[in-house]
XYZ file of C-alpha atoms in Angstrom:
676
model
C 95.823 106.868 68.451
C 96.703 103.273 69.169
C 97.952 102.264 72.215
C 100.902 100.590 71.640
C 102.100 97.255 73.355
C 103.145 97.478 76.823
C 104.712 94.091 76.495
C 108.461 94.103 77.841
C 110.914 92.402 75.418
C 112.893 90.819 79.024
C 115.684 89.830 79.224
C 118.826 88.930 77.523
C 121.356 85.517 78.500
C 123.864 87.991 80.640
C 120.224 89.127 82.217
C 119.624 86.145 83.480
C 122.865 84.629 84.445
C 123.251 88.106 86.382
C 119.402 87.419 87.907
C 120.249 83.829 88.420
C 123.112 84.597 90.422
C 121.762 87.561 92.800
C 118.798 85.455 92.846
C 115.344 87.241 93.665
C 115.203 88.319 96.878
C 118.655 90.360 96.792
C 117.489 91.600 94.132
C 115.715 93.770 96.031
C 118.266 94.603 98.128
C 120.684 95.369 95.218
C 118.189 97.797 94.322
C 117.693 99.226 97.450
C 113.762 98.325 97.440
C 112.773 95.564 99.844
C 111.806 98.640 102.500
C 109.434 100.320 99.772
C 107.565 97.370 99.769
C 105.564 97.390 102.936
C 103.997 100.362 105.084
C 104.369 99.844 108.356
C 100.810 100.571 110.460
C 98.109 98.324 112.249
C 95.524 96.481 110.159
C 92.024 98.516 111.158
C 89.786 96.180 113.898
C 87.511 93.913 112.172
C 84.074 95.332 112.419
C 81.048 92.647 111.898
C 78.954 95.284 109.840
C 78.224 94.726 106.573
C 75.529 91.806 106.736
C 73.284 91.584 103.572
C 76.334 93.170 101.022
C 77.629 91.002 98.458
C 75.178 88.104 98.263
C 75.780 86.691 94.911
C 77.241 89.247 92.185
C 74.351 90.419 90.005
C 76.309 93.204 88.723
C 80.015 94.193 86.705
C 81.285 95.385 90.205
C 79.766 92.893 92.414
C 76.878 95.297 92.721
C 76.116 98.527 91.224
C 78.393 100.531 93.670
C 81.074 98.746 92.199
C 82.276 97.341 95.549
C 83.492 94.127 94.505
C 82.970 92.086 97.726
C 81.087 88.930 98.695
C 79.605 87.362 101.507
C 80.660 84.116 100.222
C 82.874 82.844 102.973
C 83.422 79.323 102.373
C 86.964 79.973 100.401
C 89.040 81.080 103.340
C 92.813 82.530 104.041
C 93.218 78.686 105.633
C 91.724 76.515 102.883
C 92.354 78.621 99.914
C 95.679 76.961 99.131
C 93.530 73.520 98.687
C 91.880 75.440 95.278
C 91.611 73.762 91.983
C 89.843 74.061 88.600
C 86.148 72.893 88.754
C 85.535 73.571 85.410
C 86.522 75.666 81.875
C 84.741 76.991 79.144
C 85.757 78.368 75.797
C 83.637 80.259 73.312
C 85.299 80.118 70.327
C 85.189 83.566 69.752
C 88.928 83.922 67.937
C 87.832 81.204 65.774
C 88.329 82.903 62.163
C 89.135 86.511 63.584
C 92.519 85.476 63.351
C 93.572 88.029 61.593
C 92.482 90.835 64.382
C 93.754 88.760 67.222
C 96.356 91.464 68.258
C 93.158 93.849 68.173
C 91.809 92.447 71.247
C 91.111 92.161 75.164
C 89.088 89.872 76.752
C 88.030 91.856 79.923
C 84.664 90.540 80.560
C 83.696 90.106 84.272
C 80.151 87.098 84.396
C 77.200 88.134 86.117
C 75.081 85.955 87.916
C 71.633 86.500 86.847
C 68.555 84.239 86.084
C 70.530 81.008 87.364
C 72.772 81.193 85.247
C 75.967 82.983 84.789
C 75.993 85.613 81.574
C 79.371 87.301 80.730
C 80.077 89.170 76.556
C 83.195 88.239 74.209
C 85.671 89.970 72.984
C 83.559 90.485 69.553
C 80.224 91.451 72.294
C 78.535 87.366 71.942
C 76.331 87.628 74.841
C 76.774 84.415 76.491
C 75.081 82.562 79.566
C 76.655 79.583 81.587
C 75.622 76.967 84.395
C 76.961 77.987 87.023
C 78.081 74.955 88.110
C 79.462 72.667 85.411
C 80.205 75.654 82.716
C 77.815 74.431 80.627
C 77.037 76.586 77.801
C 72.851 77.267 78.050
C 72.160 80.224 74.928
C 74.305 82.702 73.573
C 73.693 85.717 71.364
C 75.662 87.019 68.650
C 75.724 90.389 67.219
C 77.411 89.949 64.488
C 80.196 92.612 65.130
C 82.454 93.419 61.883
C 85.897 92.641 61.760
C 86.333 95.613 59.693
C 86.135 98.018 62.496
C 89.261 99.649 64.071
C 88.238 100.203 67.326
C 89.190 102.921 69.505
C 89.704 100.472 72.566
C 90.671 97.401 70.936
C 87.790 94.349 70.482
C 86.549 94.261 74.151
C 83.553 94.343 76.144
C 83.878 94.369 80.000
C 80.364 93.497 80.946
C 76.882 92.969 80.664
C 73.857 94.628 83.036
C 71.054 93.052 84.715
C 67.128 94.470 84.848
C 63.911 92.794 86.037
C 60.733 94.925 84.976
C 58.820 94.621 88.059
C 55.420 95.843 85.928
C 55.480 92.852 83.637
C 54.605 89.265 84.310
C 57.494 87.345 86.258
C 57.140 84.172 83.286
C 56.524 87.303 80.262
C 58.771 87.276 77.607
C 61.626 89.748 78.357
C 60.572 90.520 82.038
C 64.009 89.954 82.960
C 66.723 91.574 80.901
C 70.421 91.331 80.002
C 71.772 94.987 78.353
C 75.178 94.699 76.564
C 76.641 97.834 74.343
C 78.638 96.929 71.117
C 81.892 98.240 69.284
C 79.685 99.501 66.968
C 78.081 101.655 69.210
C 74.720 99.174 69.487
C 72.732 98.945 72.826
C 71.052 95.490 73.162
C 68.477 94.177 75.120
C 68.042 90.247 75.648
C 65.819 87.884 77.047
C 68.163 86.699 80.514
C 66.374 83.514 80.286
C 66.579 82.541 77.199
C 69.046 84.994 75.240
C 66.550 86.457 72.548
C 66.157 89.609 71.202
C 63.719 92.041 73.075
C 61.387 93.431 70.469
C 59.600 96.222 72.058
C 63.461 97.576 72.836
C 64.238 99.822 70.010
C 64.059 98.508 66.657
C 63.993 94.858 67.202
C 65.877 94.750 70.557
C 68.487 96.911 69.869
C 69.042 100.852 69.604
C 72.182 102.248 68.014
C 73.831 105.638 69.454
C 74.775 107.631 66.831
C 77.890 109.775 67.317
C 77.684 113.549 67.071
C 80.370 114.393 64.526
C 81.157 111.781 61.396
C 83.591 109.399 61.922
C 87.053 108.965 60.542
C 86.942 105.163 60.677
C 84.300 102.573 61.573
C 84.911 101.777 65.603
C 86.447 104.671 66.075
C 83.635 105.526 68.338
C 82.353 102.253 70.645
C 80.637 101.215 73.887
C 83.291 98.556 76.179
C 81.183 99.086 79.668
C 78.838 97.812 81.100
C 75.330 99.730 80.650
C 74.059 101.547 84.375
C 71.039 100.449 85.452
C 69.060 103.550 87.346
C 65.284 102.553 88.015
C 63.856 101.838 85.094
C 66.893 103.703 82.383
C 69.642 102.104 81.075
C 72.339 104.534 81.201
C 75.175 103.796 78.172
C 79.049 105.948 77.957
C 81.187 105.585 75.036
C 84.740 105.133 74.169
C 86.503 107.204 71.397
C 90.138 107.155 69.922
C 91.809 109.925 71.409
C 93.865 112.866 70.091
C 92.898 112.564 66.875
C 90.839 116.225 66.880
C 90.055 119.209 68.453
C 86.107 119.098 66.654
C 85.920 115.292 68.255
C 82.916 113.037 68.811
C 80.919 114.887 71.863
C 81.341 111.996 75.032
C 77.763 112.381 75.395
C 75.842 109.779 78.123
C 72.685 108.660 76.797
C 69.975 107.077 79.127
C 67.268 104.613 77.502
C 63.814 103.660 78.876
C 64.434 100.378 79.638
C 61.324 98.650 77.952
C 61.176 100.491 74.790
C 64.211 101.841 74.354
C 63.337 105.865 73.698
C 65.563 108.162 74.751
C 65.054 109.187 78.041
C 67.826 111.724 78.672
C 71.407 113.186 77.493
C 73.930 114.217 79.307
C 77.313 115.704 77.757
C 80.187 116.685 80.006
C 81.078 119.479 77.631
C 78.380 121.681 79.146
C 76.759 123.302 75.689
C 73.908 124.948 77.079
C 74.588 128.640 77.781
C 72.625 128.364 81.376
C 74.479 125.946 82.002
C 76.932 127.586 85.573
C 80.372 124.622 84.514
C 80.623 126.955 81.161
C 81.903 129.770 83.035
C 85.293 127.147 83.648
C 85.307 126.939 79.184
C 86.888 130.280 78.108
C 84.382 131.967 75.579
C 82.673 129.629 73.272
C 85.004 126.559 73.632
C 82.836 124.135 74.535
C 80.765 124.562 71.037
C 84.407 122.884 69.355
C 85.484 120.205 71.951
C 84.263 116.859 71.896
C 84.844 114.151 74.247
C 85.149 113.795 78.038
C 83.071 110.996 77.802
C 82.275 108.342 80.012
C 84.308 104.597 78.230
C 84.466 103.524 81.939
C 82.195 101.502 84.303
C 79.642 103.998 86.227
C 77.783 103.387 89.872
C 74.241 103.276 91.013
C 73.162 104.514 93.793
C 69.229 103.001 93.456
C 68.226 104.424 96.454
C 69.373 108.090 96.055
C 68.504 107.606 92.512
C 71.399 108.832 91.700
C 74.388 107.700 88.571
C 77.725 108.543 89.032
C 79.677 108.833 86.389
C 84.083 108.829 85.999
C 84.286 111.496 82.993
C 87.031 112.063 80.647
C 90.126 114.342 79.477
C 88.382 117.002 76.702
C 89.987 116.599 73.227
C 92.287 116.657 72.017
C 94.372 115.353 75.743
C 97.723 116.901 75.458
C 96.640 120.445 74.436
C 94.105 122.826 76.256
C 95.176 126.574 74.596
C 91.802 125.677 72.411
C 89.974 124.957 75.645
C 91.286 127.771 78.714
C 89.575 127.191 82.114
C 89.055 124.470 84.216
C 86.361 122.552 81.844
C 84.410 121.660 84.459
C 82.760 118.855 84.190
C 85.654 116.436 82.607
C 87.957 114.680 84.718
C 85.322 114.460 87.119
C 82.857 112.815 88.946
C 79.583 113.581 88.240
C 76.330 112.491 90.244
C 73.513 112.853 88.166
C 69.827 112.039 88.114
C 68.777 108.904 86.940
C 65.681 109.287 86.026
C 66.172 113.391 84.254
C 69.317 113.853 84.004
C 70.441 116.415 85.807
C 73.772 117.361 87.453
C 73.139 116.763 90.922
C 77.427 117.511 91.989
C 80.165 116.892 90.350
C 83.951 117.098 91.812
C 86.648 118.018 89.465
C 90.110 115.368 89.945
C 92.454 116.875 88.079
C 91.755 120.888 85.790
C 92.051 121.638 82.662
C 93.865 118.009 81.946
C 96.858 117.498 79.205
C 98.460 114.712 80.583
C 95.244 111.972 79.180
C 94.949 111.932 83.091
C 91.030 110.960 83.030
C 89.328 109.032 85.303
C 89.642 104.890 83.948
C 88.345 103.348 87.143
C 84.164 102.615 88.208
C 83.461 104.682 91.748
C 82.980 102.713 94.352
C 79.939 103.487 96.457
C 80.778 102.470 99.889
C 79.734 103.263 103.865
C 83.236 103.980 105.876
C 82.750 103.605 109.771
C 84.139 106.044 111.675
C 84.063 106.730 115.772
C 80.808 104.402 115.419
C 78.486 106.182 112.459
C 78.419 105.151 109.257
C 79.907 107.680 106.252
C 78.225 106.857 102.550
C 80.955 107.946 99.745
C 82.049 107.830 96.873
C 85.790 106.467 96.145
C 87.492 107.459 93.242
C 90.974 105.933 92.330
C 92.985 107.747 89.644
C 95.631 107.500 86.828
C 97.821 109.794 88.870
C 98.148 107.007 91.671
C 95.728 109.287 93.782
C 92.618 108.253 96.256
C 89.289 110.049 96.201
C 87.169 110.445 99.128
C 84.021 111.887 98.826
C 80.949 112.837 99.768
C 78.002 110.805 98.558
C 75.466 113.528 98.847
C 76.987 116.343 98.114
C 80.395 115.492 96.216
C 82.481 116.783 98.876
C 85.832 115.975 100.831
C 85.689 113.438 103.002
C 88.804 113.123 103.541
C 90.626 116.432 103.188
C 91.655 117.401 99.617
C 93.698 120.226 99.114
C 95.049 122.567 96.710
C 98.577 122.537 95.615
C 100.842 124.734 93.116
C 102.133 122.402 90.109
C 104.290 122.980 87.360
C 104.012 125.430 84.686
C 105.504 127.378 81.549
C 103.424 124.998 79.400
C 104.036 125.243 75.355
C 102.906 128.885 73.842
C 99.491 129.107 73.733
C 98.933 126.450 76.047
C 96.799 127.700 79.559
C 97.613 125.155 82.254
C 95.277 125.390 85.641
C 98.510 127.060 88.400
C 96.891 124.233 91.141
C 95.790 120.793 91.414
C 93.791 118.701 94.027
C 95.932 116.593 96.246
C 94.282 114.477 99.000
C 95.676 115.009 102.052
C 96.027 111.689 104.060
C 96.366 109.054 101.519
C 99.979 109.472 99.393
C 100.477 108.172 95.948
C 100.287 104.427 95.914
C 102.475 104.468 93.607
C 105.279 107.455 92.718
C 104.755 109.995 90.983
C 108.449 111.727 90.573
C 111.133 110.369 89.379
C 114.752 111.933 88.939
C 115.656 111.555 85.162
C 119.565 110.699 86.733
C 119.210 109.142 89.663
C 116.532 107.476 89.738
C 117.412 106.058 86.410
C 117.222 102.043 86.431
C 118.858 99.131 85.321
C 120.362 95.679 85.987
C 123.134 96.295 84.473
C 125.690 99.523 84.998
C 124.989 100.200 81.222
C 121.243 99.363 80.512
C 121.251 101.982 83.517
C 123.511 104.644 81.707
C 120.960 103.450 78.356
C 118.047 104.834 80.538
C 119.434 107.470 81.845
C 120.449 108.538 78.039
C 116.962 108.415 77.357
C 115.936 110.580 80.115
C 118.358 113.669 79.189
C 116.322 116.586 78.289
C 112.942 115.623 79.180
C 111.345 117.399 81.936
C 110.272 116.117 85.385
C 109.357 118.115 87.774
C 107.220 115.578 89.514
C 103.019 115.178 88.991
C 101.165 118.210 86.432
C 104.474 118.935 84.943
C 103.046 119.875 81.051
C 104.134 118.564 78.389
C 106.537 120.338 75.933
C 108.257 120.055 72.612
C 111.382 119.385 74.510
C 109.926 116.267 75.916
C 108.180 115.542 79.184
C 108.538 112.631 81.597
C 105.333 111.695 82.602
C 104.737 109.279 85.870
C 102.790 107.482 85.957
C 102.228 107.185 82.596
C 98.802 107.243 80.803
C 98.004 103.514 81.363
C 98.102 104.197 85.173
C 98.437 104.145 88.267
C 94.903 102.735 88.336
C 93.001 101.967 85.371
C 89.903 100.315 84.717
C 89.952 97.422 87.076
C 88.609 99.653 89.975
C 89.108 99.105 93.683
C 87.459 96.565 95.985
C 86.038 96.771 99.556
C 85.805 95.060 102.120
C 83.625 96.951 104.624
C 83.926 94.884 108.006
C 87.476 96.336 107.783
C 86.819 100.092 105.748
C 89.864 98.313 103.562
C 89.931 99.519 100.288
C 91.541 97.423 97.884
C 93.639 98.608 94.800
C 96.001 97.631 92.464
C 98.027 100.173 89.999
C 101.245 100.042 87.332
C 104.095 102.075 87.724
C 105.594 102.781 84.177
C 107.558 105.868 82.809
C 106.655 107.809 79.408
C 108.005 110.062 76.916
C 105.572 112.383 75.824
C 106.572 115.204 73.158
C 104.325 118.224 71.666
C 105.259 118.550 67.612
C 105.023 120.988 66.031
C 103.015 122.024 63.072
C 102.974 117.935 61.748
C 100.128 116.328 60.396
C 101.820 112.912 59.793
C 104.027 110.408 61.737
C 106.360 110.295 58.336
C 106.552 114.369 58.921
C 109.007 113.737 62.363
C 112.747 111.818 61.357
C 113.981 111.261 64.768
C 110.444 108.379 65.627
C 110.765 105.714 67.605
C 109.903 102.465 65.884
C 108.409 101.956 69.268
C 106.500 105.779 69.391
C 102.545 106.174 68.947
C 101.715 109.669 66.468
C 98.656 111.323 67.020
C 97.870 114.285 65.113
C 95.821 116.390 67.364
C 94.071 118.410 63.775
C 93.004 121.630 65.160
C 95.753 122.609 67.315
C 99.170 123.651 66.535
C 100.493 119.980 67.905
C 100.885 116.649 66.894
C 101.948 114.341 69.579
C 103.904 111.256 70.134
C 104.289 109.716 73.096
C 105.912 106.139 74.328
C 106.908 103.569 77.216
C 110.674 104.197 78.108
C 112.711 100.979 78.431
C 116.190 99.886 78.301
C 117.853 98.134 75.900
C 116.797 94.813 77.975
C 112.999 95.836 77.249
C 112.964 96.126 81.035
C 111.458 99.910 82.232
C 113.241 102.440 83.031
C 112.016 103.129 86.970
C 113.110 101.223 89.202
C 110.415 98.067 90.356
C 107.635 97.520 91.383
C 106.272 98.189 88.262
C 103.083 96.388 89.264
C 101.740 96.957 92.964
C 98.738 95.923 95.478
C 97.544 98.137 98.316
C 95.265 98.406 101.237
C 94.046 101.931 102.427
C 91.849 102.229 105.351
C 89.435 104.680 104.429
C 88.133 106.130 108.310
C 91.611 107.522 108.311
C 92.952 107.462 104.621
C 96.513 105.705 105.382
C 98.016 102.888 103.656
C 97.620 100.158 105.849
C 99.613 97.764 103.292
C 101.290 97.906 100.393
C 102.285 94.641 97.848
C 103.781 93.687 94.736
C 101.660 91.509 92.150
C 102.976 89.717 89.067
C 106.507 88.112 88.347
C 108.518 87.600 84.969
C 107.370 83.869 84.218
C 105.552 84.474 81.201
C 107.596 87.358 80.010
C 111.062 85.910 80.392
C 113.124 83.699 78.167
C 113.059 80.000 80.501
C 110.278 81.345 82.251
C 112.595 82.985 85.167
C 109.607 84.223 87.801
C 111.135 87.440 89.465
C 108.923 88.513 91.717
C 109.242 92.274 90.908
C 105.802 93.535 90.313
C 104.467 93.931 86.176
C 101.540 96.348 84.756
C 98.477 95.126 85.285
C 95.137 95.441 83.748
C 91.638 94.053 85.907
C 90.551 95.006 89.374
C 90.548 93.068 92.553
C 87.909 90.986 94.755
C 87.356 90.680 98.341
C 85.338 87.750 100.272
C 84.395 86.931 104.050
C 86.997 84.456 103.934
C 89.479 87.574 104.385
C 90.696 86.794 100.902
C 91.407 88.921 97.663
C 91.577 87.373 94.183
C 93.240 89.101 91.594
C 94.482 88.182 87.931
C 95.467 91.480 85.506
C 99.424 90.589 85.849
C 101.279 89.935 83.147
C 101.913 85.958 83.732
C 98.983 83.877 83.427
C 97.948 83.675 86.849
C 95.428 84.356 89.401
C 96.430 85.507 92.480
C 94.679 85.041 96.431
C 96.260 87.509 98.625
C 95.107 88.301 102.825
C 93.059 90.484 102.959
C 94.828 92.525 106.428
C 98.714 92.063 105.606
C 98.569 91.589 101.482
C 100.812 88.561 102.050
C 100.834 86.264 98.952
C 98.489 82.842 100.243
C 98.255 81.166 97.031
C 98.353 81.345 92.683
C 96.448 79.277 90.032
C 97.887 78.386 86.516
C 95.841 80.216 83.642
C 95.092 78.655 79.955
C 95.326 82.491 78.970
C 96.370 86.110 80.585
C 93.685 87.194 83.168
C 93.793 90.578 82.121
C 89.937 90.986 83.780
C 88.037 91.419 86.866
C 87.253 87.855 88.651
C 84.097 87.391 90.245
C 82.666 84.599 92.769
C 79.732 83.408 94.286
C 77.799 80.324 95.941
C 76.032 77.286 93.507
C 75.021 74.181 95.769
C 76.499 74.679 98.519
C 80.026 75.511 97.090
C 81.821 78.542 96.317
C 83.436 79.488 93.038
C 85.884 81.688 91.681
C 85.611 82.507 87.861
C 87.704 84.713 86.268
C 88.248 85.543 81.918
C 91.480 84.389 80.788
C 91.850 85.716 77.240
C 94.839 88.014 76.974
C 94.917 91.666 75.998
C 96.117 93.295 73.136
C 97.851 95.944 74.458
C 99.493 94.047 77.076
C 100.745 91.517 74.027
C 99.976 88.743 77.078
C 98.957 85.411 75.682
C 95.604 85.189 74.094
C 92.437 82.582 74.558
C 88.633 82.544 74.900
C 88.428 80.655 78.355
C 86.904 81.112 81.311
C 87.986 80.041 84.337
C 85.902 78.629 87.746
C 88.207 77.468 90.589
C 87.126 76.066 94.029
C 87.914 73.543 96.515
C 87.624 69.855 96.165
C 84.476 68.419 96.631
């Protein structure tokens, strides 16, 4: 139910001595991994298309389609090393909340709206800053109770902006900021003053009621920025995993942006007997199952009037015997009519998910140029390390996808899909097969043998190996490949930029267990989930060596550039060092797990934080070469943004740490710029 921290308790004194002796570059030679850090191939030809794309930063993903591209070009690959901190804002959000700080994550990305930078804190306070100085202009505090046990930590990834085309420009709430909260409220604020919009819902708020009674306050929350499609505000939800079969439904709600009245509701678990997707759920199982919620960020094609949902797994995640069939709409990109909520098309990336391989990231709505013609597509990155590219009008594959046979023989009562969809042209960005003995990793022979012992008995037949009572070697782990940070797109090069994590987990199904105390050999670092209503409970943990290192070989964090015209991985680079993890600040560039996404600019620069050391980094978009890094006062597990203001380009990132990563906590928003 609750994610265990994946912070790596890195290194003993002996390990430091060995690593210091070998040196950072020698490590890769010893491990035989140096050749794996790049991929041969020339970058696509640079185009001049994209004029008008990336102006300002009006939405969480840069634009409503999640391109995360900026046309700002003052900061370039030639001068980026001159960046310095222009201003820092501290929200004070953690003051008086020290008792719950370990359950926070500062994941926000500000937007630029009404001449203000506007963002939300870990506790859903919404704050507006002057874009040039970082001085606070207004703030709204929804007064979130600290008694909550949020499904996905105390966090808020972003806010959304809507302008009322029918209102007088200077009218109250003619320009609105919408945000969700950890206690499942949707709030409308005047974008200029931060005051609640009195005509929206009850005094500026709509409370979304879950379909069943919650087991605890916070089991159901809103963590991502709402989508804005026309005059409809669309909100998803984050729900605690693996508690029970008859869990809260993952219904997506569309509300009238002016009044807060419900415009439509869409449940990704099809309960309507006339819904054609119901045939993919055996018997009446769709009437019992919950979740398949949309906890990540949605995308909008305003011209087509479509909203694109990245849906998650049905309940519970790791046993599907009570929901036999492919379970359509779950684990899918679903395109809805934004005005009515009706399904236009859907594409499923995992059939009958029993691995917690939900869709974690905002779908990217981009235009790919091939043979002189532009193609509007949807790009969906996945926890599996796979990248799916679909036609935006139909959902049919733009780059080929094929069904491949996958391992079978699940536990008694399971109903696995015999095949799963795989992209043909693009290989996995991170590995998905690990040989339990040959691929065990360790700095020392003792460390490696200890990892091999932990792998013993775990089944590891590659991606989609079914969970079992003897244990599953889950690779990639349930936190990625990709996660909520999503991808960025350079429209001049057809180049998708994506960061992914690479760790291995041990998953066990436990027959008949209701409490962790009933499991005699449960490791201290393992997560327990009861999965009430099915015959099995579940435990999972990240597999670490006695030195606190992952038992799979590095790099544990990867940044990659993919040509979407061909599907080719053009380059691949490690991201993150051990500087803020190892004693003495030893900085080995072996990559770390990461949360948060990249952005790309017209200056040929990629900016990303995300890694488990406290830096904002810049990479060259053509080659993946690291160009610069700027020190942050806390963990930068957020996606940055950029904009131009009074002739100066700023790059801004939230630096406040992440409870699941164990990085340094804080309450900072930091802006970098070139010297005036």
